[in-house]
């Protein structure tokens, strides 16, 4: 019997669906594996994310593309066990990732795997910088009585901000505070330390000395890439110059030695010539003369 139109929609709502509630601390990984329930080889799968009550395509795989990930690499789905299973992986889940998802494959089109992701706790603080300021942002399950403390690595406190209870009905899960740098704080390692009232836990993010604030990220690496070849060329040039200087000094020494030897030889020849032309009696010993 073929079901179509409104009857199909009603049928989908009446069929009991497999549901899984997953509760994770911010930053933890999630891995869920589903099978087709038969020995069939799966050929396709789709992950949908609900926006309110409406599901929207999120990721899909097929015979050509056996794995697929979101652009930031957080969500991935792929075939497993000889294409008889589908594995959903969520890397470092955050509060933005929580919600309702539906995972379809060839054998559960009418009964998808429903996944509810609930995120708790506190994420790692994120630091950004400008010329005169550091900004700390962190996602938490509840901002009430949470605190951002600016301190150095010796835990000397420079600024403390406690967040009061939210007076509006809007759900706020992000803490944010900006720290203005001074001459003193530019010379130390500044840390953003966040205390979450829910479990009294604390997470911290430190950066390099703020005296480097204002530089474009990666500039130091680029400068090193440029400076290193220059230093190598300079070192080679110095080595060549020293070698040439050494060769010239050796050559000059050899020439001086040859000149000295040459002059010594001429002097000896001259003395020999004088001896050859001298009278015989001058060459005789005084005791040989009568």
XYZ file of C-alpha atoms in Angstrom:
290
model
C 0.000 0.000 0.000
C 1.361 3.398 -0.979
C 0.939 6.291 1.435
C 1.105 9.865 0.132
C 0.182 13.462 0.951
C -1.297 14.294 4.388
C -1.618 10.598 5.229
C 2.177 10.201 4.936
C 2.772 13.137 7.286
C 0.347 11.700 9.821
C 1.967 8.291 9.494
C 5.405 9.743 10.236
C 4.148 11.349 13.430
C 2.427 8.174 14.591
C 5.457 5.935 14.107
C 7.571 5.812 17.302
C 10.995 7.292 16.655
C 14.328 6.317 18.203
C 15.373 9.154 20.497
C 18.603 9.759 22.381
C 19.315 12.526 24.884
C 22.969 13.476 25.078
C 24.267 15.756 27.832
C 27.869 16.941 27.524
C 30.119 19.530 29.115
C 31.171 22.319 26.774
C 34.303 21.236 24.905
C 33.641 17.491 25.095
C 33.269 15.234 22.036
C 30.184 13.258 21.008
C 30.089 10.056 18.979
C 26.890 8.241 18.016
C 26.679 5.138 15.837
C 23.476 3.908 14.242
C 22.917 0.820 12.109
C 20.350 -0.064 9.528
C 19.232 -3.043 11.592
C 19.868 -5.405 8.683
C 22.832 -6.745 6.729
C 22.092 -4.304 3.914
C 24.824 -2.040 2.648
C 23.783 1.581 3.188
C 23.981 3.947 0.261
C 22.972 7.317 1.756
C 22.438 9.213 5.004
C 21.236 12.688 5.937
C 21.635 14.691 9.149
C 19.013 17.375 9.706
C 18.985 20.117 12.338
C 15.716 21.516 13.666
C 15.143 25.242 13.476
C 12.169 25.534 15.778
C 9.838 22.798 14.557
C 11.217 22.590 11.026
C 14.135 20.307 10.186
C 16.713 21.601 7.710
C 19.366 19.582 5.833
C 22.666 19.827 7.655
C 24.974 17.108 6.271
C 24.608 14.255 3.790
C 26.664 11.344 2.465
C 26.181 8.898 -0.410
C 28.035 6.303 -2.452
C 30.257 9.006 -3.925
C 30.941 10.953 -0.731
C 31.323 8.480 2.130
C 31.997 11.179 4.728
C 31.000 14.786 5.177
C 31.842 17.524 7.717
C 30.693 21.047 8.372
C 32.993 23.832 7.246
C 34.433 24.311 10.739
C 34.885 20.551 11.173
C 32.645 20.329 14.259
C 30.021 17.912 12.866
C 30.928 14.898 10.732
C 28.969 11.870 9.480
C 30.471 8.837 7.777
C 29.828 5.216 6.862
C 31.244 2.478 9.099
C 31.398 -1.316 9.477
C 31.479 -1.981 5.741
C 28.803 0.682 5.141
C 26.336 -0.996 7.470
C 26.507 1.787 10.067
C 26.415 5.580 10.216
C 28.601 7.417 12.723
C 27.929 10.982 13.826
C 30.829 12.786 15.497
C 30.707 16.190 17.161
C 34.096 17.684 18.073
C 34.357 20.050 21.061
C 30.642 20.684 21.380
C 29.562 24.214 22.362
C 26.313 25.878 23.372
C 25.727 26.869 19.745
C 25.591 23.166 18.850
C 22.886 22.124 21.287
C 19.450 21.347 19.919
C 17.472 18.673 18.109
C 18.834 16.627 15.198
C 17.466 13.828 12.997
C 19.718 11.219 11.380
C 18.255 9.337 8.395
C 19.634 6.422 6.402
C 18.307 3.969 3.803
C 16.507 1.788 6.330
C 15.022 4.357 8.733
C 13.485 6.907 6.401
C 10.183 6.667 8.280
C 11.824 6.340 11.702
C 14.958 8.522 11.900
C 17.306 8.605 14.843
C 16.354 11.694 16.883
C 19.177 13.242 18.905
C 18.862 15.947 21.536
C 22.188 17.587 22.413
C 22.293 19.444 25.729
C 25.439 21.390 26.657
C 26.324 22.317 30.236
C 29.181 23.906 32.166
C 31.511 26.448 30.659
C 33.534 26.694 27.460
C 37.157 27.774 27.214
C 37.525 31.586 27.385
C 38.487 33.292 24.136
C 40.815 36.307 24.076
C 41.018 38.984 21.424
C 43.099 42.145 21.400
C 43.294 45.659 20.046
C 45.911 48.347 20.539
C 44.826 49.300 24.066
C 42.420 46.545 25.169
C 42.022 42.841 25.777
C 38.556 41.312 25.404
C 37.487 38.044 27.004
C 34.423 36.074 25.858
C 33.124 32.776 27.204
C 29.945 30.732 26.811
C 28.356 29.360 29.996
C 25.172 27.506 30.858
C 24.143 30.263 33.264
C 25.675 33.731 33.484
C 24.226 34.450 36.925
C 26.970 35.085 39.518
C 29.641 34.078 37.044
C 32.831 36.134 37.256
C 35.588 37.263 34.899
C 38.847 38.061 36.688
C 41.815 39.719 34.983
C 45.036 38.632 36.671
C 48.654 37.876 35.915
C 50.268 34.433 36.178
C 51.136 35.150 39.805
C 47.397 35.647 40.418
C 47.680 39.349 41.092
C 44.184 40.705 40.342
C 43.804 43.833 38.195
C 40.060 43.756 37.506
C 37.041 41.677 38.568
C 33.562 41.649 37.053
C 30.600 39.676 38.450
C 27.514 39.201 36.290
C 24.132 39.754 37.978
C 20.942 37.827 37.325
C 19.474 38.538 33.918
C 16.357 40.716 34.357
C 14.949 39.959 30.895
C 13.455 36.724 29.601
C 16.127 36.498 26.931
C 18.468 33.559 27.446
C 22.023 34.845 27.862
C 24.842 32.306 27.704
C 27.778 34.544 26.866
C 30.021 36.464 29.255
C 32.057 39.346 27.877
C 34.397 41.884 29.435
C 37.075 44.279 28.168
C 40.261 45.127 30.042
C 42.043 48.431 29.353
C 45.807 48.076 29.313
C 48.143 50.290 31.314
C 51.908 50.749 31.244
C 52.152 48.202 34.066
C 49.962 45.516 32.506
C 51.689 45.781 29.133
C 54.806 44.313 30.738
C 53.232 41.193 32.298
C 51.382 38.100 31.109
C 47.669 38.860 31.486
C 45.107 36.053 31.989
C 41.333 35.998 31.667
C 40.067 33.712 34.439
C 36.374 32.759 34.464
C 34.612 31.324 37.497
C 31.338 29.510 36.856
C 28.963 29.448 39.811
C 27.247 26.236 38.742
C 30.109 23.896 39.722
C 32.565 26.387 41.175
C 34.871 25.473 38.333
C 37.435 27.826 36.862
C 38.907 28.108 33.395
C 41.701 30.372 32.294
C 43.203 31.675 29.081
C 46.500 33.575 29.083
C 48.211 35.366 26.252
C 51.646 36.711 25.471
C 52.649 39.970 27.060
C 50.214 42.727 26.071
C 53.181 44.836 24.899
C 52.721 42.837 21.707
C 49.024 43.745 21.519
C 48.045 45.477 18.318
C 50.250 43.348 16.121
C 48.455 41.355 13.480
C 48.339 37.700 14.415
C 51.059 35.838 12.581
C 53.180 38.974 12.034
C 55.986 37.697 14.252
C 56.081 34.427 12.329
C 56.188 36.298 9.014
C 59.008 38.483 10.288
C 60.955 35.417 11.363
C 60.456 33.892 7.928
C 61.915 37.042 6.355
C 64.716 37.626 8.883
C 66.156 34.094 8.882
C 67.186 34.073 5.179
C 68.657 37.576 5.578
C 70.747 36.402 8.541
C 71.913 33.358 6.580
C 72.978 35.510 3.626
C 74.710 37.970 5.960
C 76.547 35.146 7.729
C 77.656 33.704 4.393
C 78.890 37.112 3.245
C 80.908 37.548 6.457
C 82.411 34.062 6.055
C 83.421 34.818 2.437
C 84.937 38.163 3.466
C 86.948 36.522 6.251
C 88.171 33.827 3.851
C 89.258 36.408 1.264
C 91.025 38.414 3.976
C 92.783 35.270 5.199
C 93.881 34.358 1.680
C 95.220 37.854 1.093
C 97.144 37.763 4.361
C 98.675 34.390 3.468
C 99.551 35.667 -0.019
C 101.112 38.830 1.404
C 103.157 36.786 3.896
C 104.375 34.486 1.155
C 105.388 37.427 -1.041
C 107.301 39.017 1.835
C 109.053 35.740 2.500
C 109.940 35.324 -1.170
C 111.184 38.909 -1.335
C 113.298 38.356 1.780
C 114.694 35.136 0.384
C 115.373 36.812 -2.928
C 117.197 39.723 -1.306
C 119.170 37.299 0.892
C 120.190 35.321 -2.181
C 121.370 38.452 -4.019
C 123.417 39.500 -1.014
C 125.083 36.099 -0.814
C 125.811 36.149 -4.561
C 127.287 39.629 -4.232
C 129.504 38.517 -1.386
C 130.628 35.516 -3.399
C 131.506 37.732 -6.345
C 133.586 39.989 -4.091
C 135.420 36.996 -2.705
C 136.142 35.654 -6.157
C 137.697 38.946 -7.326
C 139.808 39.509 -4.181
C 143.717 39.019 -4.253
C 144.985 35.642 -3.232
C 146.974 36.956 -0.316
C 143.891 38.427 1.246
C 142.380 35.017 1.217
C 145.285 33.439 2.977
C 145.322 33.001 6.697
C 147.708 35.229 8.611
C 149.560 32.166 9.995
C 150.147 30.849 6.452
C 152.178 33.942 5.503
C 155.943 33.832 6.150
